[in-house]
Amino acid sequence: QLEWPARDGAARDALREAGGTPLPSARAVAQRAEVLLLALPSAAVLAETAEALLPALTPRHLIAEMGTNGYLGANLPEE
């Protein structure tokens, strides 16, 4: 199960103070937003997040993963 930072009371309060709305899951976020910007710490977290998002995704969604761990390019052939 993913550990969402918004489960932390202080993080939820800070998000509310900044004008955000804490949601309970990745699926809930996908149900409310068409554009999802992700910056995840590892391939494992990306896979888990993708699995959680999948049931809520439609053709209208745009997802950008912006992590800098190199995991997406790790399997590219060398030139």
mmCIF file of N, CA and C in Angstrom, residues 33-59:
data_model
loop_
_atom_site.group_PDB
_atom_site.id
_atom_site.type_symbol
_atom_site.label_atom_id
_atom_site.label_comp_id
_atom_site.label_asym_id
_atom_site.label_seq_id
_atom_site.Cartn_x
_atom_site.Cartn_y
_atom_site.Cartn_z
ATOM 1 N N ALA A 33 -8.662 15.098 -11.434
ATOM 2 C CA ALA A 33 -7.743 15.889 -12.263
ATOM 3 C C ALA A 33 -7.471 15.181 -13.587
ATOM 4 N N GLU A 34 -7.361 15.959 -14.648
ATOM 5 C CA GLU A 34 -7.043 15.382 -15.958
ATOM 6 C C GLU A 34 -5.548 15.345 -16.220
ATOM 7 N N VAL A 35 -4.794 16.231 -15.599
ATOM 8 C CA VAL A 35 -3.346 16.288 -15.773
ATOM 9 C C VAL A 35 -2.703 15.891 -14.456
ATOM 10 N N LEU A 36 -1.855 14.869 -14.505
ATOM 11 C CA LEU A 36 -1.177 14.373 -13.305
ATOM 12 C C LEU A 36 0.325 14.512 -13.501
ATOM 13 N N LEU A 37 0.960 15.296 -12.657
ATOM 14 C CA LEU A 37 2.408 15.472 -12.689
ATOM 15 C C LEU A 37 2.991 14.679 -11.529
ATOM 16 N N LEU A 38 3.833 13.722 -11.839
ATOM 17 C CA LEU A 38 4.419 12.850 -10.826
ATOM 18 C C LEU A 38 5.912 13.089 -10.738
ATOM 19 N N ALA A 39 6.453 13.043 -9.549
ATOM 20 C CA ALA A 39 7.893 13.091 -9.316
ATOM 21 C C ALA A 39 8.155 12.048 -8.231
ATOM 22 N N LEU A 40 8.339 10.813 -8.651
ATOM 23 C CA LEU A 40 8.386 9.688 -7.733
ATOM 24 C C LEU A 40 9.820 9.225 -7.485
ATOM 25 N N PRO A 41 10.075 8.648 -6.313
ATOM 26 C CA PRO A 41 11.443 8.345 -5.907
ATOM 27 C C PRO A 41 12.040 7.065 -6.478
ATOM 28 N N SER A 42 11.232 6.185 -7.069
ATOM 29 C CA SER A 42 11.801 4.928 -7.557
ATOM 30 C C SER A 42 10.869 4.269 -8.566
ATOM 31 N N ALA A 43 11.405 3.296 -9.295
ATOM 32 C CA ALA A 43 10.602 2.536 -10.244
ATOM 33 C C ALA A 43 9.515 1.755 -9.524
ATOM 34 N N ALA A 44 9.810 1.264 -8.339
ATOM 35 C CA ALA A 44 8.819 0.505 -7.574
ATOM 36 C C ALA A 44 7.630 1.383 -7.202
ATOM 37 N N VAL A 45 7.889 2.603 -6.782
ATOM 38 C CA VAL A 45 6.807 3.525 -6.432
ATOM 39 C C VAL A 45 6.041 3.926 -7.689
ATOM 40 N N LEU A 46 6.739 4.095 -8.813
ATOM 41 C CA LEU A 46 6.069 4.402 -10.069
ATOM 42 C C LEU A 46 5.127 3.261 -10.455
ATOM 43 N N ALA A 47 5.595 2.025 -10.370
ATOM 44 C CA ALA A 47 4.757 0.874 -10.718
ATOM 45 C C ALA A 47 3.534 0.786 -9.808
ATOM 46 N N GLU A 48 3.731 0.998 -8.523
ATOM 47 C CA GLU A 48 2.621 0.930 -7.567
ATOM 48 C C GLU A 48 1.618 2.060 -7.814
ATOM 49 N N THR A 49 2.129 3.237 -8.115
ATOM 50 C CA THR A 49 1.259 4.376 -8.394
ATOM 51 C C THR A 49 0.479 4.150 -9.681
ATOM 52 N N ALA A 50 1.150 3.657 -10.711
ATOM 53 C CA ALA A 50 0.481 3.379 -11.976
ATOM 54 C C ALA A 50 -0.637 2.359 -11.786
ATOM 55 N N GLU A 51 -0.366 1.325 -11.005
ATOM 56 C CA GLU A 51 -1.384 0.311 -10.731
ATOM 57 C C GLU A 51 -2.588 0.920 -10.011
ATOM 58 N N ALA A 52 -2.328 1.831 -9.083
ATOM 59 C CA ALA A 52 -3.416 2.481 -8.352
ATOM 60 C C ALA A 52 -4.210 3.437 -9.243
ATOM 61 N N LEU A 53 -3.533 4.091 -10.183
ATOM 62 C CA LEU A 53 -4.188 5.046 -11.068
ATOM 63 C C LEU A 53 -5.001 4.379 -12.170
ATOM 64 N N LEU A 54 -4.544 3.252 -12.649
ATOM 65 C CA LEU A 54 -5.107 2.625 -13.839
ATOM 66 C C LEU A 54 -6.631 2.518 -13.856
ATOM 67 N N PRO A 55 -7.291 2.086 -12.792
ATOM 68 C CA PRO A 55 -8.751 1.967 -12.855
ATOM 69 C C PRO A 55 -9.485 3.294 -13.102
ATOM 70 N N ALA A 56 -8.855 4.402 -12.793
ATOM 71 C CA ALA A 56 -9.514 5.700 -12.927
ATOM 72 C C ALA A 56 -9.145 6.435 -14.209
ATOM 73 N N LEU A 57 -8.194 5.915 -14.971
ATOM 74 C CA LEU A 57 -7.712 6.635 -16.147
ATOM 75 C C LEU A 57 -8.653 6.500 -17.333
ATOM 76 N N THR A 58 -8.730 7.590 -18.089
ATOM 77 C CA THR A 58 -9.523 7.638 -19.314
ATOM 78 C C THR A 58 -8.665 8.281 -20.394
ATOM 79 N N PRO A 59 -9.126 8.286 -21.636
ATOM 80 C CA PRO A 59 -8.342 8.932 -22.702
ATOM 81 C C PRO A 59 -8.094 10.425 -22.470
#
